[in-house]
Amino acid sequence: MVYNPSFKNVSVDTLLNDDISIRAITLDGDRVWYAGSKGKYGWVSLSGGKNFSGVAAQDSLLPEFRAIAQTGKNIFILNAGNPALLYRISKDGKHTKLVYTEDGEKVFYDSMQFINDFEGIAMGDPVAGCLSVIKTTDGGTTWRKISCNTIPAVYEGEAAFAASNSNVIVKGDNIWIVSGGKKSRVFFSSDKGATWKAYDTPIIQGREMTGIFSADFYDQKIGFAVGGDYEHLDKNSGNKILTVDGGKTWELVGENAGFGYASCVQFLPNSDGNELFTVGHSGGYYSFDRGASWEKLLDDKTLHTLRFLNDSIAIAAGQNKIVRLKFK
């Protein structure tokens, strides 16, 4: 197959500057909603309109928010750490309600997505021998934990990373959850979380800070995952994997090419699953051939997460900022 690049460079304009670390964003029409450190959340306008900011605090605790998701009416934000605090926020920003809490020494949630306006799912590190997975079927009003009888058991040292709110990927009824650490796998459900299977991956693993940090699926078949070794940030082998069969099998690609550790990867829309962009410690890298080769388009090493608005504009966020990337 012959691949051709669509872009050669990217321009950047800043949408938000604040004292905040942001690893979770979601796009809602004209707004980019975000949640981050120090209990901070809000939205920025993409058209020069009004921005909004708030703080969600539980007693004297300022949560470290790492996950965000939305329905037609509400935004949901979830922190990493103990206790878990999941808030529902009305899209006008006027109403905030704590809808789920969980206490425990090992409680640490990583990522959250909605399947539709009624069903949503969030995942976290294992507490009782399996990944912690909570689900709602009433639009986020109530959440319940899925039994470990349903989810494959984890290996010792297998957990997940709250790097960019991209551990959970939803396409139709299909859900993928990626793990990392001493074992790094893909958990897959074809029925909105009722039943699960787990598939091995060839990404670097075996130590606490290795494995998949981020994944994305272009469609039901084509998926890509990145990560690496957080203790060896420049190591650019064993850190990029591709699937073309819905996550059942994966292959290493782009060995010794492009970036080292990366915290987020996303497919470009309307690219037939060929074009990808990543952000992380090495900067921003673009691939037009399903990850076989990579070109650095962005020097910024402080971005943690990104989402595409369309096939030439993405929103990225990280240390103290949200930016708009225009691919040219």
CSV table of C-alpha atoms in Angstrom, one decimal:
chain,number,residue,atom,x,y,z
A,1,MET,CA,0.0,0.0,0.0
A,2,VAL,CA,1.2,3.5,-0.9
A,3,TYR,CA,0.8,6.1,1.8
A,4,ASN,CA,1.0,9.9,1.3
A,5,PRO,CA,1.4,12.6,4.0
A,6,SER,CA,-1.4,15.1,4.3
A,7,PHE,CA,0.6,17.7,6.3
A,8,LYS,CA,4.1,19.0,6.7
A,9,ASN,CA,3.8,21.4,9.7
A,10,VAL,CA,1.5,22.5,12.5
A,11,SER,CA,0.7,26.0,13.9
A,12,VAL,CA,-0.2,26.6,17.5
A,13,ASP,CA,-2.4,29.1,19.3
A,14,THR,CA,-3.0,29.2,23.0
A,15,LEU,CA,-6.6,29.0,24.3
A,16,LEU,CA,-5.9,28.9,28.1
A,17,ASN,CA,-3.0,29.7,30.4
A,18,ASP,CA,-3.4,28.7,34.1
A,19,ASP,CA,-1.6,27.1,37.0
A,20,ILE,CA,-2.9,23.6,36.2
A,21,SER,CA,-1.9,20.3,34.9
A,22,ILE,CA,-4.5,19.0,32.4
A,23,ARG,CA,-4.7,15.3,31.2
A,24,ALA,CA,-8.4,15.2,30.4
A,25,ILE,CA,-10.3,17.1,27.7
A,26,THR,CA,-13.5,16.6,25.8
A,27,LEU,CA,-14.9,18.6,22.8
A,28,ASP,CA,-18.4,19.8,22.9
A,29,GLY,CA,-19.3,21.9,19.9
A,30,ASP,CA,-17.8,25.4,20.4
A,31,ARG,CA,-16.3,24.4,23.8
A,32,VAL,CA,-13.4,22.5,25.1
A,33,TRP,CA,-14.1,21.1,28.5
A,34,TYR,CA,-11.2,20.3,30.7
A,35,ALA,CA,-10.4,18.8,34.2
A,36,GLY,CA,-7.1,18.9,35.9
A,37,SER,CA,-5.1,19.4,39.0
A,38,LYS,CA,-6.0,21.3,42.2
A,39,GLY,CA,-9.7,20.4,41.7
A,40,LYS,CA,-9.9,22.7,38.6
A,41,TYR,CA,-12.3,22.2,35.7
A,42,GLY,CA,-14.1,24.3,33.1
A,43,TRP,CA,-14.4,25.1,29.5
A,44,VAL,CA,-12.7,27.4,26.9
A,45,SER,CA,-14.5,28.7,23.9
A,46,LEU,CA,-13.1,28.0,20.4
A,47,SER,CA,-14.8,31.1,18.9
A,48,GLY,CA,-13.8,33.8,21.3
A,49,GLY,CA,-16.9,33.4,23.5
A,50,LYS,CA,-17.2,33.3,27.3
A,51,ASN,CA,-14.9,30.9,29.2
A,52,PHE,CA,-15.9,29.2,32.5
A,53,SER,CA,-13.8,27.8,35.4
A,54,GLY,CA,-14.7,26.1,38.6
A,55,VAL,CA,-13.2,24.1,41.5
A,56,ALA,CA,-14.6,20.9,42.8
A,57,ALA,CA,-13.5,20.2,46.4
A,58,GLN,CA,-14.4,17.5,48.9
A,59,ASP,CA,-13.9,18.9,52.4
A,60,SER,CA,-10.3,20.2,52.3
A,61,LEU,CA,-9.3,17.8,49.4
A,62,LEU,CA,-8.6,19.3,46.0
A,63,PRO,CA,-8.8,16.3,43.6
A,64,GLU,CA,-6.4,15.5,40.8
A,65,PHE,CA,-8.8,15.1,37.9
A,66,ARG,CA,-7.5,12.8,35.2
A,67,ALA,CA,-10.7,11.7,33.4
A,68,ILE,CA,-13.6,13.5,31.7
A,69,ALA,CA,-16.6,12.4,29.6
A,70,GLN,CA,-19.9,13.8,28.5
A,71,THR,CA,-23.5,13.1,27.6
A,72,GLY,CA,-25.9,15.5,25.8
A,73,LYS,CA,-26.7,17.2,29.1
A,74,ASN,CA,-23.8,16.8,31.4
A,75,ILE,CA,-20.1,16.7,31.9
A,76,PHE,CA,-18.5,14.1,34.2
A,77,ILE,CA,-15.1,14.4,35.8
A,78,LEU,CA,-13.2,11.7,37.8
A,79,ASN,CA,-10.1,12.0,39.9
A,80,ALA,CA,-7.1,9.7,40.3
A,81,GLY,CA,-6.5,8.6,43.8
A,82,ASN,CA,-8.2,7.8,47.1
A,83,PRO,CA,-11.0,8.6,47.6
A,84,ALA,CA,-12.4,8.4,44.1
A,85,LEU,CA,-14.7,11.3,43.4
A,86,LEU,CA,-17.0,11.4,40.3
A,87,TYR,CA,-18.8,14.6,39.7
A,88,ARG,CA,-21.7,15.4,37.3
A,89,ILE,CA,-21.7,19.0,36.0
A,90,SER,CA,-24.5,20.6,34.0
A,91,LYS,CA,-23.3,22.0,30.7
A,92,ASP,CA,-24.2,25.5,31.7
A,93,GLY,CA,-21.8,25.0,34.7
A,94,LYS,CA,-24.4,26.0,37.2
A,95,HIS,CA,-25.0,22.6,38.9
A,96,THR,CA,-22.3,20.2,40.3
A,97,LYS,CA,-23.2,17.0,42.1
A,98,LEU,CA,-21.0,14.2,43.5
A,99,VAL,CA,-22.5,11.0,42.0
A,100,TYR,CA,-20.0,8.3,43.0
A,101,THR,CA,-17.4,7.9,45.7
A,102,GLU,CA,-15.1,5.0,46.5
A,103,ASP,CA,-12.6,4.6,49.4
A,104,GLY,CA,-9.7,2.3,49.6
A,105,GLU,CA,-5.9,2.2,49.8
A,106,LYS,CA,-5.6,0.9,46.2
A,107,VAL,CA,-8.4,3.1,44.6
A,108,PHE,CA,-7.0,4.9,41.6
A,109,TYR,CA,-9.2,5.6,38.5
A,110,ASP,CA,-7.6,6.3,35.2
A,111,SER,CA,-10.2,6.9,32.4
A,112,MET,CA,-13.9,7.4,31.6
A,113,GLN,CA,-16.1,7.4,28.4
A,114,PHE,CA,-19.8,7.3,27.6
A,115,ILE,CA,-21.2,4.8,25.2
A,116,ASN,CA,-24.4,6.8,24.7
A,117,ASP,CA,-26.4,9.3,26.7
A,118,PHE,CA,-27.4,6.6,29.2
A,119,GLU,CA,-24.5,4.2,29.5
A,120,GLY,CA,-21.0,5.1,30.6
A,121,ILE,CA,-17.9,3.3,31.9
A,122,ALA,CA,-14.8,4.2,33.9
A,123,MET,CA,-11.8,2.1,34.7
A,124,GLY,CA,-9.1,2.1,37.3
A,125,ASP,CA,-6.3,0.1,38.9
A,126,PRO,CA,-7.2,-3.3,40.4
A,127,VAL,CA,-8.5,-3.5,43.9
A,128,ALA,CA,-9.8,-7.1,44.2
A,129,GLY,CA,-7.9,-9.1,41.6
A,130,CYS,CA,-9.4,-7.4,38.5
A,131,LEU,CA,-9.3,-3.9,37.0
A,132,SER,CA,-11.8,-1.6,38.7
A,133,VAL,CA,-14.6,-1.0,36.2
A,134,ILE,CA,-17.7,1.0,37.1
A,135,LYS,CA,-20.7,1.5,34.9
A,136,THR,CA,-23.8,3.7,34.7
A,137,THR,CA,-27.0,2.9,32.7
A,138,ASP,CA,-29.0,6.0,33.8
A,139,GLY,CA,-27.0,8.8,32.3
A,140,GLY,CA,-24.5,9.0,35.1
A,141,THR,CA,-26.9,9.4,38.1
A,142,THR,CA,-25.8,6.2,39.7
A,143,TRP,CA,-22.7,4.0,39.1
A,144,ARG,CA,-22.0,0.4,40.1
A,145,LYS,CA,-18.9,-1.7,40.0
A,146,ILE,CA,-18.7,-4.6,37.6
A,147,SER,CA,-18.0,-7.9,39.3
A,148,CYS,CA,-14.6,-9.5,39.0
A,149,ASN,CA,-16.4,-12.7,37.9
A,150,THR,CA,-17.0,-10.8,34.6
A,151,ILE,CA,-13.5,-9.3,34.0
A,152,PRO,CA,-10.4,-11.4,33.4
A,153,ALA,CA,-8.1,-11.4,36.4
A,154,VAL,CA,-5.0,-9.2,36.4
A,155,TYR,CA,-1.4,-10.4,36.6
A,156,GLU,CA,0.7,-9.2,39.5
A,157,GLY,CA,1.9,-5.7,38.8
A,158,GLU,CA,-0.7,-5.1,36.1
A,159,ALA,CA,-2.5,-1.8,36.5
A,160,ALA,CA,-3.0,1.3,34.3
A,161,PHE,CA,-1.8,4.9,33.8
A,162,ALA,CA,-3.9,8.1,34.1
A,163,ALA,CA,-1.8,9.8,31.4
A,164,SER,CA,-4.4,11.3,29.0
A,165,ASN,CA,-7.9,9.8,29.6
A,166,SER,CA,-7.3,7.4,26.7
A,167,ASN,CA,-7.3,4.0,28.5
A,168,VAL,CA,-10.9,3.4,27.6
A,169,ILE,CA,-12.0,3.6,23.9
A,170,VAL,CA,-15.6,3.2,22.7
A,171,LYS,CA,-16.8,2.4,19.2
A,172,GLY,CA,-20.5,1.5,19.0
A,173,ASP,CA,-21.0,-1.4,21.4
A,174,ASN,CA,-17.3,-2.2,21.5
A,175,ILE,CA,-15.2,-1.2,24.4
A,176,TRP,CA,-11.4,-1.5,24.7
A,177,ILE,CA,-9.5,-1.0,28.0
A,178,VAL,CA,-5.7,-0.9,28.0
A,179,SER,CA,-3.5,-1.9,31.0
A,180,GLY,CA,0.1,-1.3,31.8
A,181,GLY,CA,2.9,-2.0,34.2
A,182,LYS,CA,4.5,-5.4,34.6
A,183,LYS,CA,1.8,-6.8,32.3
A,184,SER,CA,0.3,-4.7,29.5
A,185,ARG,CA,-2.8,-6.0,27.8
A,186,VAL,CA,-6.0,-5.0,26.0
A,187,PHE,CA,-9.4,-5.9,27.6
A,188,PHE,CA,-12.2,-6.1,25.1
A,189,SER,CA,-16.0,-6.2,25.3
A,190,SER,CA,-18.3,-6.4,22.3
A,191,ASP,CA,-21.5,-6.0,24.4
A,192,LYS,CA,-21.0,-2.7,26.2
A,193,GLY,CA,-19.2,-4.2,29.1
A,194,ALA,CA,-21.4,-7.3,29.9
A,195,THR,CA,-18.6,-9.7,29.0
A,196,TRP,CA,-14.8,-9.3,28.6
A,197,LYS,CA,-11.8,-11.0,27.0
A,198,ALA,CA,-8.1,-10.1,27.4
A,199,TYR,CA,-5.5,-10.1,24.7
A,200,ASP,CA,-1.7,-9.9,25.1
A,201,THR,CA,0.4,-7.2,23.4
A,202,PRO,CA,4.1,-7.0,22.4
A,203,ILE,CA,4.6,-3.5,23.9
A,204,ILE,CA,7.5,-3.1,26.3
A,205,GLN,CA,6.4,-4.4,29.8
A,206,GLY,CA,7.7,-6.1,32.8
A,207,ARG,CA,8.4,-3.2,35.1
A,208,GLU,CA,6.1,-0.9,37.0
A,209,MET,CA,6.4,2.1,34.7
A,210,THR,CA,6.2,0.3,31.4
A,211,GLY,CA,3.5,-0.6,29.0
A,212,ILE,CA,0.5,1.1,27.2
A,213,PHE,CA,-0.2,4.7,28.3
A,214,SER,CA,-2.6,5.5,25.6
A,215,ALA,CA,-4.7,3.9,22.8
A,216,ASP,CA,-7.1,4.9,20.1
A,217,PHE,CA,-9.3,3.0,17.5
A,218,TYR,CA,-10.1,4.4,14.1
A,219,ASP,CA,-12.9,2.0,13.6
A,220,GLN,CA,-13.9,-1.5,14.8
A,221,LYS,CA,-10.7,-3.0,13.5
A,222,ILE,CA,-7.8,-0.5,13.2
A,223,GLY,CA,-6.2,0.5,16.5
A,224,PHE,CA,-3.0,1.9,17.8
A,225,ALA,CA,-1.4,2.1,21.2
A,226,VAL,CA,1.7,4.0,22.5
A,227,GLY,CA,3.6,4.2,25.8
A,228,GLY,CA,7.0,2.9,26.5
A,229,ASP,CA,9.2,3.1,29.6
A,230,TYR,CA,8.6,6.1,31.8
A,231,GLU,CA,12.0,5.6,33.4
A,232,HIS,CA,13.7,5.6,30.0
A,233,LEU,CA,11.8,8.4,28.3
A,234,ASP,CA,13.9,8.5,25.1
A,235,LYS,CA,13.7,4.8,24.3
A,236,ASN,CA,11.9,4.6,21.0
A,237,SER,CA,11.6,0.9,20.5
A,238,GLY,CA,8.9,-1.4,21.9
A,239,ASN,CA,6.6,1.5,22.4
A,240,LYS,CA,4.3,1.6,19.4
A,241,ILE,CA,1.8,-1.2,18.4
A,242,LEU,CA,-0.8,-1.6,15.7
A,243,THR,CA,-3.9,-3.9,15.4
A,244,VAL,CA,-6.0,-4.5,12.3
A,245,ASP,CA,-8.3,-7.1,13.8
A,246,GLY,CA,-10.0,-5.2,16.6
A,247,GLY,CA,-7.4,-5.7,19.2
A,248,LYS,CA,-7.0,-9.5,19.2
A,249,THR,CA,-3.5,-9.4,17.8
A,250,TRP,CA,-0.9,-6.6,17.8
A,251,GLU,CA,2.4,-5.9,16.1
A,252,LEU,CA,5.3,-3.7,17.0
A,253,VAL,CA,5.8,-0.9,14.4
A,254,GLY,CA,8.1,2.1,14.0
A,255,GLU,CA,10.9,0.4,15.9
A,256,ASN,CA,13.8,2.8,16.7
A,257,ALA,CA,11.9,5.6,14.9
A,258,GLY,CA,10.3,8.8,16.1
A,259,PHE,CA,9.4,9.5,19.7
A,260,GLY,CA,10.2,7.7,23.0
A,261,TYR,CA,7.7,7.7,25.8
A,262,ALA,CA,4.3,9.2,24.6
A,263,SER,CA,1.3,10.0,26.8
A,264,CYS,CA,-1.4,10.2,24.1
A,265,VAL,CA,-2.1,9.0,20.5
A,266,GLN,CA,-5.0,9.8,18.3
A,267,PHE,CA,-6.0,8.9,14.7
A,268,LEU,CA,-6.7,11.8,12.4
A,269,PRO,CA,-10.3,11.7,11.2
A,270,ASN,CA,-11.0,10.8,7.6
A,271,SER,CA,-7.6,9.3,7.2
A,272,ASP,CA,-8.6,5.6,6.6
A,273,GLY,CA,-6.8,4.8,9.8
A,274,ASN,CA,-3.4,5.7,8.3
A,275,GLU,CA,-2.6,9.0,10.0
A,276,LEU,CA,-1.7,9.4,13.7
A,277,PHE,CA,-0.5,12.1,16.0
A,278,THR,CA,1.1,11.7,19.4
A,279,VAL,CA,2.2,14.1,22.2
A,280,GLY,CA,4.5,13.4,25.1
A,281,HIS,CA,8.0,13.8,26.4
A,282,SER,CA,9.6,13.9,22.9
A,283,GLY,CA,7.2,16.5,21.4
A,284,GLY,CA,4.5,16.1,18.8
A,285,TYR,CA,4.9,13.4,16.1
A,286,TYR,CA,2.9,12.7,13.0
A,287,SER,CA,2.7,9.4,11.0
A,288,PHE,CA,1.0,9.0,7.7
A,289,ASP,CA,1.7,5.2,7.3
A,290,ARG,CA,0.1,3.6,10.3
A,291,GLY,CA,3.0,4.2,12.6
A,292,ALA,CA,5.8,2.8,10.4
A,293,SER,CA,7.6,6.2,10.1
A,294,TRP,CA,7.3,9.4,12.2
A,295,GLU,CA,8.0,13.1,11.7
A,296,LYS,CA,8.4,15.6,14.5
A,297,LEU,CA,6.0,18.5,13.9
A,298,LEU,CA,6.0,20.0,17.4
A,299,ASP,CA,8.8,20.7,19.9
A,300,ASP,CA,6.5,21.2,22.9
A,301,LYS,CA,7.3,18.5,25.4
A,302,THR,CA,4.7,19.6,28.0
A,303,LEU,CA,1.5,18.4,26.3
A,304,HIS,CA,-0.2,15.4,27.8
A,305,THR,CA,-3.4,14.8,25.8
A,306,LEU,CA,-5.1,15.8,22.6
A,307,ARG,CA,-8.4,15.3,20.7
A,308,PHE,CA,-9.2,16.1,17.0
A,309,LEU,CA,-11.9,18.6,16.2
A,310,ASN,CA,-11.8,17.7,12.5
A,311,ASP,CA,-9.2,16.3,10.1
A,312,SER,CA,-6.9,19.3,10.3
A,313,ILE,CA,-7.5,20.8,13.8
A,314,ALA,CA,-6.7,19.3,17.2
A,315,ILE,CA,-7.0,20.6,20.7
A,316,ALA,CA,-4.1,19.6,23.1
A,317,ALA,CA,-3.6,20.3,26.8
A,318,GLY,CA,-0.8,19.8,29.3
A,319,GLN,CA,1.2,21.7,31.8
A,320,ASN,CA,-0.5,25.1,32.4
A,321,LYS,CA,-2.3,25.4,29.1
A,322,ILE,CA,-4.7,24.3,26.4
A,323,VAL,CA,-3.7,24.9,22.8
A,324,ARG,CA,-5.2,24.6,19.3
A,325,LEU,CA,-3.1,22.8,16.7
A,326,LYS,CA,-3.7,23.5,13.0
A,327,PHE,CA,-2.2,21.0,10.6
A,328,LYS,CA,-1.0,22.4,7.2
